Coordinates of C-alpha atoms and ligand atoms in Angstrom, one line a residue:
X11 CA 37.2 67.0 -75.5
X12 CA 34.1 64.7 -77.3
X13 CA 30.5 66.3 -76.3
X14 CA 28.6 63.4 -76.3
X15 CA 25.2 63.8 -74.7
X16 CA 24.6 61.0 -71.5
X17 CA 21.4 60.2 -70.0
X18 CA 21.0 57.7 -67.2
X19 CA 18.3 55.3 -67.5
X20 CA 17.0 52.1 -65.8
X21 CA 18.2 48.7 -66.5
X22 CA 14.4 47.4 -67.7
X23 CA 15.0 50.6 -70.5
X24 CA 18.1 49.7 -71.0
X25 CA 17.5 45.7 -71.9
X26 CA 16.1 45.6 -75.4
X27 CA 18.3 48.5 -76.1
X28 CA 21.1 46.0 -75.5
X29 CA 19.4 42.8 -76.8
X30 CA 18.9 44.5 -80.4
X31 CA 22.8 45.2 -80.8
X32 CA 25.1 42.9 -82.6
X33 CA 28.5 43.1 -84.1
X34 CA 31.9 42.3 -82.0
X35 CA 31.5 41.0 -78.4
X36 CA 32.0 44.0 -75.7
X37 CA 35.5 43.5 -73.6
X38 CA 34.9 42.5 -70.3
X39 CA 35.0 45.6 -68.4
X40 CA 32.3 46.7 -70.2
X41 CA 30.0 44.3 -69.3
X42 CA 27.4 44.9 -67.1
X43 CA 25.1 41.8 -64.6
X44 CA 22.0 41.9 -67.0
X45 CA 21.4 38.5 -68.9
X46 CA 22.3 38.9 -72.4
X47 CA 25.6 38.8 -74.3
X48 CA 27.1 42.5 -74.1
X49 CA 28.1 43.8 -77.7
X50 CA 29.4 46.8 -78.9
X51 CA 27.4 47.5 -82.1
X52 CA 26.9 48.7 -84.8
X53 CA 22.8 48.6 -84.8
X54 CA 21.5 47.2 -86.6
X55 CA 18.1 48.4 -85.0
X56 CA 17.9 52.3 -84.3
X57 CA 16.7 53.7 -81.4
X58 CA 14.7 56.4 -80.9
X59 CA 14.6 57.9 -77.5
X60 CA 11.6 60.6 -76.1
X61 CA 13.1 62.7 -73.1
X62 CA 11.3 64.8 -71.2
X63 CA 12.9 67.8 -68.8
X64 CA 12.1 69.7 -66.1
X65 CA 13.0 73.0 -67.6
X66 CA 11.3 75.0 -64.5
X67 CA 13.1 77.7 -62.8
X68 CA 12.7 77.2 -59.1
X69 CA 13.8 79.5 -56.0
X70 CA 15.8 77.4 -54.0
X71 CA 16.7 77.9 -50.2
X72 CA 19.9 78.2 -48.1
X73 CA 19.2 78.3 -44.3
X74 CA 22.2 80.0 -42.4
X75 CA 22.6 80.3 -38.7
X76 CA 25.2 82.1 -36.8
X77 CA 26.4 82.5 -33.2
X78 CA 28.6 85.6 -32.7
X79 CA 32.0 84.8 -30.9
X80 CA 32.6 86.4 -27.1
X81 CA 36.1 87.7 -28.3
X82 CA 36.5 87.7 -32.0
X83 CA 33.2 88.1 -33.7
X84 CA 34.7 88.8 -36.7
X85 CA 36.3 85.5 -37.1
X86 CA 34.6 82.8 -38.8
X87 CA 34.2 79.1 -38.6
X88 CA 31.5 77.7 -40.8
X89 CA 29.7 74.4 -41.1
X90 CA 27.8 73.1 -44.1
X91 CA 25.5 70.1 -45.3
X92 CA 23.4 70.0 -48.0
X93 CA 19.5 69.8 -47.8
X94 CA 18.4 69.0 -51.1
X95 CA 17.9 65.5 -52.6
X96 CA 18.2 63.6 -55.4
X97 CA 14.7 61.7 -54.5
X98 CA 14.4 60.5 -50.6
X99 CA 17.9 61.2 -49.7
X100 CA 18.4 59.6 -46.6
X101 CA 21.9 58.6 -46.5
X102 CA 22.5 61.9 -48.7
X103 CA 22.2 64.6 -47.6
X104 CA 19.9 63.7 -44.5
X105 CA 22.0 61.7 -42.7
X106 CA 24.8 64.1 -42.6
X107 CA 22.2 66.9 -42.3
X108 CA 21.1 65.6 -39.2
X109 CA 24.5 65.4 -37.3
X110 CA 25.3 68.8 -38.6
X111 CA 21.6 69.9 -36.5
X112 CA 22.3 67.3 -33.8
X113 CA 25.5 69.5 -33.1
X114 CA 24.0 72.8 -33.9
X115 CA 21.3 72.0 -31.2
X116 CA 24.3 70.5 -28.8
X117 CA 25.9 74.1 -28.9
X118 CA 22.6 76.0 -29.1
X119 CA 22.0 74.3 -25.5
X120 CA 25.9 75.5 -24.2
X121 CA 24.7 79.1 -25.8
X122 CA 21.6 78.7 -23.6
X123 CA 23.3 78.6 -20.7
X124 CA 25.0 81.3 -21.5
X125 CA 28.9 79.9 -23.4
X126 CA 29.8 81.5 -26.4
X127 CA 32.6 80.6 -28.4
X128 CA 35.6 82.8 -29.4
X129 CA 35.1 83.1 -32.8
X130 CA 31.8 83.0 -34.4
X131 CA 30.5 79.8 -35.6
X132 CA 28.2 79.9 -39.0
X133 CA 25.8 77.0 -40.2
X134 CA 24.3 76.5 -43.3
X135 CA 22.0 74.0 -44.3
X136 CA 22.7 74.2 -49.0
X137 CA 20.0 73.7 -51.2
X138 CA 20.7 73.1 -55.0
X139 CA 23.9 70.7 -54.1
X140 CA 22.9 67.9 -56.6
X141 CA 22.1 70.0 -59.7
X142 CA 25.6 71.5 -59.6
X143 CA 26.8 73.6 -56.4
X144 CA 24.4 76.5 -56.7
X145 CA 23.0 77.2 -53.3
X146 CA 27.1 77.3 -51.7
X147 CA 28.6 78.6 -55.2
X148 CA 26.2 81.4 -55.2
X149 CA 26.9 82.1 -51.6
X150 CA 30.2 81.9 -51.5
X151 CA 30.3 84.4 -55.0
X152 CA 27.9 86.3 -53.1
X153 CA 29.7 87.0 -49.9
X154 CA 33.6 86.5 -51.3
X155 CA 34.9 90.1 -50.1
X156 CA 33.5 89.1 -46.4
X157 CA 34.6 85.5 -46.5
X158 CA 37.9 86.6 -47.6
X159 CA 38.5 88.6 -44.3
X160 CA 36.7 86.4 -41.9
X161 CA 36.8 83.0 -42.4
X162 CA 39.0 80.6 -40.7
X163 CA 38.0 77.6 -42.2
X164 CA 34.7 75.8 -43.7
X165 CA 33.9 72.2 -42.5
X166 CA 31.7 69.9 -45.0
X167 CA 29.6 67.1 -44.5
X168 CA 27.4 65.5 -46.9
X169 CA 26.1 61.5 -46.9
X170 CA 27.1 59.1 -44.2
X171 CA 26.5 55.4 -43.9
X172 CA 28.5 53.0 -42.0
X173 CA 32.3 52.1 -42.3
X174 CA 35.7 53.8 -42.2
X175 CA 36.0 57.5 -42.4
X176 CA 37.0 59.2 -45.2
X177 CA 38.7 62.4 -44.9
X178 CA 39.8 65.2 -47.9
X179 CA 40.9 68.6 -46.6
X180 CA 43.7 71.2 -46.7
X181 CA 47.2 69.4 -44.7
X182 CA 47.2 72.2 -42.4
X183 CA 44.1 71.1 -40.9
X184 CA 45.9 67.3 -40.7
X185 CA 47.0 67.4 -37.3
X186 CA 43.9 68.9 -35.5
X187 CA 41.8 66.3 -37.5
X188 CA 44.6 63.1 -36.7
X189 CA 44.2 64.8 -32.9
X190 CA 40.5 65.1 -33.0
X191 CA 39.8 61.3 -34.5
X192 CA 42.0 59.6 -31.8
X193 CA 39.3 61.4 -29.1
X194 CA 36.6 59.8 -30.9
X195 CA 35.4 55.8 -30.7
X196 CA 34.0 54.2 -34.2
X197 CA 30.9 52.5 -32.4
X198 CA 31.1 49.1 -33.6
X199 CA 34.9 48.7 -33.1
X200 CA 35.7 50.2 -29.9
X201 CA 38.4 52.1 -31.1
X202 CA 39.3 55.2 -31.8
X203 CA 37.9 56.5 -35.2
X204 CA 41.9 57.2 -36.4
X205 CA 42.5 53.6 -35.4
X206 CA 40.6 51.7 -37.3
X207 CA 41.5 54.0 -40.3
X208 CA 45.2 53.1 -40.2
X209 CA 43.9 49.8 -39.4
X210 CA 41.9 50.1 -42.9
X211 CA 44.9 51.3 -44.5
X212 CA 47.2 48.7 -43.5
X213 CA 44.6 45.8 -44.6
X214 CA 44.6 48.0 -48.0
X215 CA 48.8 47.6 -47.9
X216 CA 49.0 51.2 -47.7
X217 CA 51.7 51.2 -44.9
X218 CA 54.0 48.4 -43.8
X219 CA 53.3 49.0 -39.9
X220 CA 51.0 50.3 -37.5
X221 CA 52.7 53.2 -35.9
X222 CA 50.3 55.7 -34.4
X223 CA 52.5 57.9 -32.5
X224 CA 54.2 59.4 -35.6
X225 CA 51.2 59.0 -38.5
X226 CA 48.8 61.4 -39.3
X227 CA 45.3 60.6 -40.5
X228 CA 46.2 61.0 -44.1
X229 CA 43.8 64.0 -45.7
X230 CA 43.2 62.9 -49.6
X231 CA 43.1 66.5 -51.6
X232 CA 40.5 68.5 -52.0
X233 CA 38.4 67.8 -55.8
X234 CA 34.7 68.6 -56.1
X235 CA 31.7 67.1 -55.6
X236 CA 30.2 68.7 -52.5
X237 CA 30.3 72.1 -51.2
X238 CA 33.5 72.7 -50.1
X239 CA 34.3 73.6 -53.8
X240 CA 33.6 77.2 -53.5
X241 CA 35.3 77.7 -50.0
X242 CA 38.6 76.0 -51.3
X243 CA 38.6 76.2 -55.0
X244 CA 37.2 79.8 -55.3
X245 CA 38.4 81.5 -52.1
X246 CA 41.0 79.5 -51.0
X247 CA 39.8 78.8 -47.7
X248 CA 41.0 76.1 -45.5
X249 CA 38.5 73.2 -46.0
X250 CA 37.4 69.6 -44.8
X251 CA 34.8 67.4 -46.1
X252 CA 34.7 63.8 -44.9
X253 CA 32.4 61.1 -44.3
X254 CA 31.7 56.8 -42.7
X255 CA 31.6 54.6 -45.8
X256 CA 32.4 51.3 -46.8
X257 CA 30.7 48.5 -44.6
X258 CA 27.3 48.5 -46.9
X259 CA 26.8 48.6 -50.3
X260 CA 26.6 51.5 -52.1
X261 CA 23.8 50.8 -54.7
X262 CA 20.9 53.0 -53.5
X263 CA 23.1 56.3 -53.4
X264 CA 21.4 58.5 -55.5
X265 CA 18.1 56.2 -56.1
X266 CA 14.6 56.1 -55.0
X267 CA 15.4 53.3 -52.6
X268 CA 17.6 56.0 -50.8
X269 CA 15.0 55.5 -48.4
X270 CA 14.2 56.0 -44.3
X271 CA 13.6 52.5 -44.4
X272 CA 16.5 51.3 -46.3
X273 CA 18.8 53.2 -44.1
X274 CA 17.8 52.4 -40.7
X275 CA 17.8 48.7 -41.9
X276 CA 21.0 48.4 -43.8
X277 CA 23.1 51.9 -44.1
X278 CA 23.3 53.3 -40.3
X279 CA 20.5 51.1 -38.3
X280 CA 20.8 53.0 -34.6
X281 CA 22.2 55.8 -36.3
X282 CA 25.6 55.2 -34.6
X283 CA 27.6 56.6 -37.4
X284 CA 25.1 59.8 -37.6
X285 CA 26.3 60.3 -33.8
X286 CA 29.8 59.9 -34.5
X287 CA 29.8 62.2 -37.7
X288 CA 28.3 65.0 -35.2
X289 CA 31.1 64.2 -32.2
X290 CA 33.8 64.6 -35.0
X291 CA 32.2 67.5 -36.9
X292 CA 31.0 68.9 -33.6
X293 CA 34.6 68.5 -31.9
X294 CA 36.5 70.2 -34.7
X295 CA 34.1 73.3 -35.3
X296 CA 34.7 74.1 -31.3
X297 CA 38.7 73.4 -31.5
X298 CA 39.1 75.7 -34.2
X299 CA 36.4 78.3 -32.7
X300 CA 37.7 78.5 -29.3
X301 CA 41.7 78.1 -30.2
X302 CA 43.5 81.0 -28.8
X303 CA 46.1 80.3 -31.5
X304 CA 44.6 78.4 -34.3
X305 CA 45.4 74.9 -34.5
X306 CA 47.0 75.0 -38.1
X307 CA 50.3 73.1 -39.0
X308 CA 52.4 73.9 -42.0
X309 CA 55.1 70.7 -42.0
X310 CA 52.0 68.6 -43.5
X311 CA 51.4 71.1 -45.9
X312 CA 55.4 70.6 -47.2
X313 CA 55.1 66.7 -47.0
X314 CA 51.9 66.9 -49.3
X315 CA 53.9 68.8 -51.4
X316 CA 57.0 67.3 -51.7
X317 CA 54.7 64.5 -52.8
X318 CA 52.8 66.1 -55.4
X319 CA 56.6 67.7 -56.6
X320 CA 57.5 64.0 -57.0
X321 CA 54.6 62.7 -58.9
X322 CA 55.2 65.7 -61.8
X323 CA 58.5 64.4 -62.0
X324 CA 58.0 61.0 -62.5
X325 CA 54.9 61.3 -64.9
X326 CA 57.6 63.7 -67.3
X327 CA 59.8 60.5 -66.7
X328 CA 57.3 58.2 -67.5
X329 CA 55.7 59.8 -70.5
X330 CA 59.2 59.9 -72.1
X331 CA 60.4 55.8 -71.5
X332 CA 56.8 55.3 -72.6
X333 CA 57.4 57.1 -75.8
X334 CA 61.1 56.5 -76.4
X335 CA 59.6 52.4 -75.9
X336 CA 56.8 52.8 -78.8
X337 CA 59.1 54.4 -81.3
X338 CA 62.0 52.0 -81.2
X339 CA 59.5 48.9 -81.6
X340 CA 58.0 51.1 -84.2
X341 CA 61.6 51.3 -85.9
X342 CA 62.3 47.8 -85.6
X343 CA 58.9 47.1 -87.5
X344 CA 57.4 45.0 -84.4
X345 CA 54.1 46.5 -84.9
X346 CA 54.2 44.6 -88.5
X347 CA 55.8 41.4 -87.8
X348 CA 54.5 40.5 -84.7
X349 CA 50.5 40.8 -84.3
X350 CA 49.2 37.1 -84.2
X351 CA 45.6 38.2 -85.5
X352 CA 44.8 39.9 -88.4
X353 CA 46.8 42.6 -89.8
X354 CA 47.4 46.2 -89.0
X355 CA 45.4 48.8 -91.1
X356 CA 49.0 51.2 -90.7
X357 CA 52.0 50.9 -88.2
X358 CA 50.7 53.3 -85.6
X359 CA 52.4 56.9 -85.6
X360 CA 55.4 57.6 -83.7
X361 CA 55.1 59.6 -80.6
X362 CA 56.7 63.3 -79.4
X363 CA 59.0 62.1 -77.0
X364 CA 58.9 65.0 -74.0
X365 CA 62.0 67.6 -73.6
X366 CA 63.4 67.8 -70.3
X367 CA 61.8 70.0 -68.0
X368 CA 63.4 72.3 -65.5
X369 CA 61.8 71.8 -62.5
X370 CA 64.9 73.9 -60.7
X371 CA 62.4 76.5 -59.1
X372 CA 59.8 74.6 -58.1
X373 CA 62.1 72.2 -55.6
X374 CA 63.8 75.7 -54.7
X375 CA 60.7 77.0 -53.5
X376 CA 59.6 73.4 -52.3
X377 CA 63.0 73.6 -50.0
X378 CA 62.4 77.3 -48.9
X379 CA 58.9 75.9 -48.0
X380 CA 60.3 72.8 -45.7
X381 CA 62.5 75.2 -43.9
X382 CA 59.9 77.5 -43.2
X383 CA 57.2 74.9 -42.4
X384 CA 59.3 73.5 -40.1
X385 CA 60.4 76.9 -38.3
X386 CA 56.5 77.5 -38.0
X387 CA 55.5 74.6 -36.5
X388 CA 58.6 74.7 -34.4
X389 CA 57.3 77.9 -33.5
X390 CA 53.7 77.0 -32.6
X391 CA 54.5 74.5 -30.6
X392 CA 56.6 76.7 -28.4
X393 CA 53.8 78.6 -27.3
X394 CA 51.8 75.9 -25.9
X395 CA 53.6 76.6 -22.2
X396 CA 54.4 80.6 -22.9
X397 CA 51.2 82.3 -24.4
X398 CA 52.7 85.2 -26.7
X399 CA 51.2 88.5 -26.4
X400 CA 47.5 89.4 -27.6
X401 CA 48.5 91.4 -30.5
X402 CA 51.3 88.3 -31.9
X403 CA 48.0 86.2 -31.4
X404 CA 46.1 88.6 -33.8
X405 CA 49.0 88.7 -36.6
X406 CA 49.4 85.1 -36.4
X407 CA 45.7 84.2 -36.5
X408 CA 45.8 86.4 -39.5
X409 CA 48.4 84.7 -40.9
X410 CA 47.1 81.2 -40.5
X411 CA 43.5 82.7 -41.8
X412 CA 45.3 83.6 -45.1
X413 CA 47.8 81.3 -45.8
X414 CA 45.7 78.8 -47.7
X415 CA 44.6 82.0 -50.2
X416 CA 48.3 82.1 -51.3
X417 CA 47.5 79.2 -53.1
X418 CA 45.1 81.1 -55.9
X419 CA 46.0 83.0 -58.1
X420 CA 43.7 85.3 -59.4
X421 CA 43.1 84.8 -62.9
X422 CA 42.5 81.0 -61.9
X423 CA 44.0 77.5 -63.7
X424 CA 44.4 77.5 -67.3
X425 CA 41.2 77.7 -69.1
X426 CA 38.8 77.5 -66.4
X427 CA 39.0 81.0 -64.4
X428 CA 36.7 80.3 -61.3
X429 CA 38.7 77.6 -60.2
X430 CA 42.1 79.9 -58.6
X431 CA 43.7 77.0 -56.7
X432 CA 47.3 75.8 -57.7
X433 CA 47.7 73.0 -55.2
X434 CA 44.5 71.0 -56.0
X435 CA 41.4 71.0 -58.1
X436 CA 39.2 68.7 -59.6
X437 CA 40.8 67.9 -62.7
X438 CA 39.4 69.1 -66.0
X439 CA 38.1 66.0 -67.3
X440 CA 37.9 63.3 -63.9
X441 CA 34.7 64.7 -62.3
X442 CA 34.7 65.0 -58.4
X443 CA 38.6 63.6 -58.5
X444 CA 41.3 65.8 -57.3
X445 CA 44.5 66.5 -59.6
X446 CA 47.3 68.1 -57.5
X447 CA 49.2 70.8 -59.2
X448 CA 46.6 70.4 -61.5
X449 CA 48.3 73.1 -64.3
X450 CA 51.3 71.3 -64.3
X451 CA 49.8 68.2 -64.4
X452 CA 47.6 68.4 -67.3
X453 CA 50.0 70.2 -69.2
X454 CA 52.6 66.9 -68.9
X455 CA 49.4 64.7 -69.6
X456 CA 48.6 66.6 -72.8
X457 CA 52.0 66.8 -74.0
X458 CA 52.1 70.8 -74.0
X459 CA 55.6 71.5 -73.4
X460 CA 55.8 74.9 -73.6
X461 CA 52.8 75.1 -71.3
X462 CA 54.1 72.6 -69.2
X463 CA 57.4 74.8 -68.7
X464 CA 55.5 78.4 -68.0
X465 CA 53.1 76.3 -65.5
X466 CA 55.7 75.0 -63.6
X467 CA 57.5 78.8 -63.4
X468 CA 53.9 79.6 -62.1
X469 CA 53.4 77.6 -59.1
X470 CA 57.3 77.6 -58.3
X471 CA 55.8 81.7 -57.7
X472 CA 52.8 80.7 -56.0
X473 CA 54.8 77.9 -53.4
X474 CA 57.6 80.7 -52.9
X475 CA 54.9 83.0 -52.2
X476 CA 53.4 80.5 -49.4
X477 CA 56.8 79.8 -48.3
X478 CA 57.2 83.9 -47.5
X479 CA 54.2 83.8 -45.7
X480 CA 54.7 80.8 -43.5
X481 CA 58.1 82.3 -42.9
X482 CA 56.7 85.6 -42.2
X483 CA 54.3 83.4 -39.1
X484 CA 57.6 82.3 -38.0
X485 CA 59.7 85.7 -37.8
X486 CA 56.5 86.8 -35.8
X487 CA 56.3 83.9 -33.2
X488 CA 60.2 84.4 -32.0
X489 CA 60.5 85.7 -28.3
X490 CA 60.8 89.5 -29.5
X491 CA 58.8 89.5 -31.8
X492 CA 56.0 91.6 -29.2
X493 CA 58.7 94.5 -30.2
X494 CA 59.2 93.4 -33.8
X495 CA 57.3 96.0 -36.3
X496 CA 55.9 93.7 -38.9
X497 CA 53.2 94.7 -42.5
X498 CA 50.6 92.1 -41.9
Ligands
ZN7 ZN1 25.2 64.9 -51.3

């Protein structure tokens, strides 16, 4: 990893900066829309930049809200939006701010007239979001023992403009989500919400048809970049985090033009996609607080992985043609012979061409997982006409609750302890981007074989682990299992 120091700053700034450098033309995708010819240096005119920071230390604010549960107040569902800004911030945080308060004061006025819901439902409002995390992170580290035991899941929001929703979140939340988007109507479309996303997705070439009986809205996995991080990355709590983007530009995100004005013109005018951010958040957070048996499905979770198990496979397979490829052009001197301009300073080095991998316990535990997943869900869905017992209820919720913790491990990912999450995690160098089985993963990508080989032993124990558990739900859901003695 290079440290090189960045700083943003404006394009007027930027122009004689650029105007005063010669040497080679840039490539094209370096080039930027301002009116001179892009070049890539060296000098020959130095620069000399003043910066001044903001170095003050600041108390910053996170408003939480919580409305115990009728039945199980010790059973969590929690709800967050950011309320800090980079400037203005209206399409981020405010407008997803204010559908998070719109359905706040929506159940407020049901609690009014005297509903609660099962479980208790838990707002916060974060402050610090933009600097890096710190009003959830600190929260989250704060309260982890409680968390741990009581919450079911945490739902993020964070900007919202117009367009097609975009969804990240853990796969067993997949099918309450695909369920809760069909119920909802994008404004300008007249459709469901879920239909114009497969709709988007078919445009994209994503799928070949439009079948909506047997698709799910497709959750993208969880990276970082908003709240959630904590919840999922530290804790390993279920999480969503989704948002309307796409029909408007998105140049004043994170600008001063972020303004009231700019959004009610061009971003959201009518605020119809604020509205329909609330119904979907709103919809959700009661489904999963007033669930007798919480709406959690495991056969996502096994498809998700299956795919991930794939990709690992086929980037080991790839890295190795790729370098098997360089070093017999290498052999047969093509690097010499053939360049048409100029001359080579040295043929380049040959390259490690990867061992094979044994990836034998990971698609062992990958299979123990589909037959388990599908038992589960089997399982669930059983009890829609023939409630089991209250205290089968309680050991499932439990289960459910817990599952997605299976996925840490507690001395975290390889070089970067606070993040404990083996399935996905922002990777170590791509920002807000999610790498799934992200040990594995970046092992294979750095060549580390030995590494690669002991990560890959690792999470085949963490998916057999999962597998146990969501076989454990299973054993627990069959007709005697009121009479069953169980360790949960
Ligand atoms: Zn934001």
């Amino acid at each position: 990893m290079v440290g090189i120091p960045t700083l943003p700053i404006s394009w007027t700034d930027a122009l004689p900066v650029l105007e005063s450098l010669r040497g080679s033309v840039a490539p094209v995708p370096w080039r930027g829309a301002l009116p001179v010819t892009y070049r890539i240096g060296p000098g020959p005119a130095a620069v000399r930049l003043r910066v001044s920071f903001d170095w003050n230390l600041v108390p910053i604010h996170n408003v939480i809200a919580r409305l115990d549960g009728r039945e199980r107040p010790d059973e969590w569902v929690m709800r967050g939006n950011h309320h800090d800004a980079w400037v203005h911030g209206a399409e981020d945080p405010i407008a997803g701010l204010v559908a998070m308060l719109a359905e706040a004061r929506a159940i407020g006025k049901l609690a009014a007239k005297g509903w609660r819901p099962r479980r208790s439902i838990v707002y916060a409002a974060w402050d610090g979001e933009e600097p890096g995390l710190f009003g959830s992170v600190e929260w989250v580290e704060h309260h982890a023992d409680e968390l741990r035991e009581k919450l079911v899941a945490y739902i993020n929001t964070d900007y919202n403009r117009r367009g097609v929703l975009q969804a990240f979140g853990s796969p067993s939340l997949q099918a309450l989500f695909t369920e809760v988007t069909q119920g909802v109507d994008d404004p300008l479309r007249k459709v469901s919400v879920y239909r114009r996303k497969i709709a988007a997705e078919l445009l994209a070439g994503a799928h070949e048809e439009q079948d909506e009986t047997s698709r799910d809205f497709a959750l993208m996995p969880l990276g970082s970049g908003s709240d959630f991080s904590g919840f999922v990355q530290h804790l390993g709590v279920a999480s969503l985090d989704f948002s309307f983007v796409g029909d408007t530009a998105g140049g004043s995100y994170h600008t001063g033009y972020d303004t009231h004005d700019h959004f009610t013109r061009f971003m959201d005018p009518g605020f119809l996609y604020t509205r329909t951010l609330a119904q979907i958040s709103g919809r959700l957070t009661l489904r999963l607080a007033d669930a007798d048996v919480l709406p959690f499905r495991m056969t996502a979770v096994r498809q998700d992985i299956g795919t991930y198990m794939d990709e690992v496979v086929t980037l080991l397979a790839e890295r190795k043609q790729v370098a098997e490829r360089h070093n017999r052009l290498l052999a047969a001197e093509v690097f010499r012979i053939a360049p048409t301009q100029g001359e080579y300073a040295a043929a380049p080095a040959p390259l490690a061409v990867p061992p094979d991998l044994d990836f034998a316990a990971l698609m062992l535990a990958d299979e123990r997982l589909a037959d388990a997943a599908a038992c589960f869900d089997a399982a669930i869905a059983r009890t829609a006409g023939n409630p089991p017992g209250p205290d089968t209820v309680a050991s499932v919720n439990r289960l459910i609750r817990e599952a997605e913790r299976r996925f840490l491990r507690p001395e975290g990912l390889p070089g970067r302890p606070w993040f404990r999450h083996y399935i996905s995690a922002p990777g170590s160098a791509t920002g807000y981007e999610a790498k799934t089985f992200p040990s594995v993963r970046e092992a294979i990508e750095s060549g580390d074989w030995a590494a690669a080989q002991q990560e890959i032993g690792r999470l085949a124990r963490v998916l057999t682990a999962f597998a146990g558990h969501v076989g454990k739900g299973c054993s627990l859901l069959q007709p005697d299992a009121e009479a069953t003695p169980h360790d949960e």
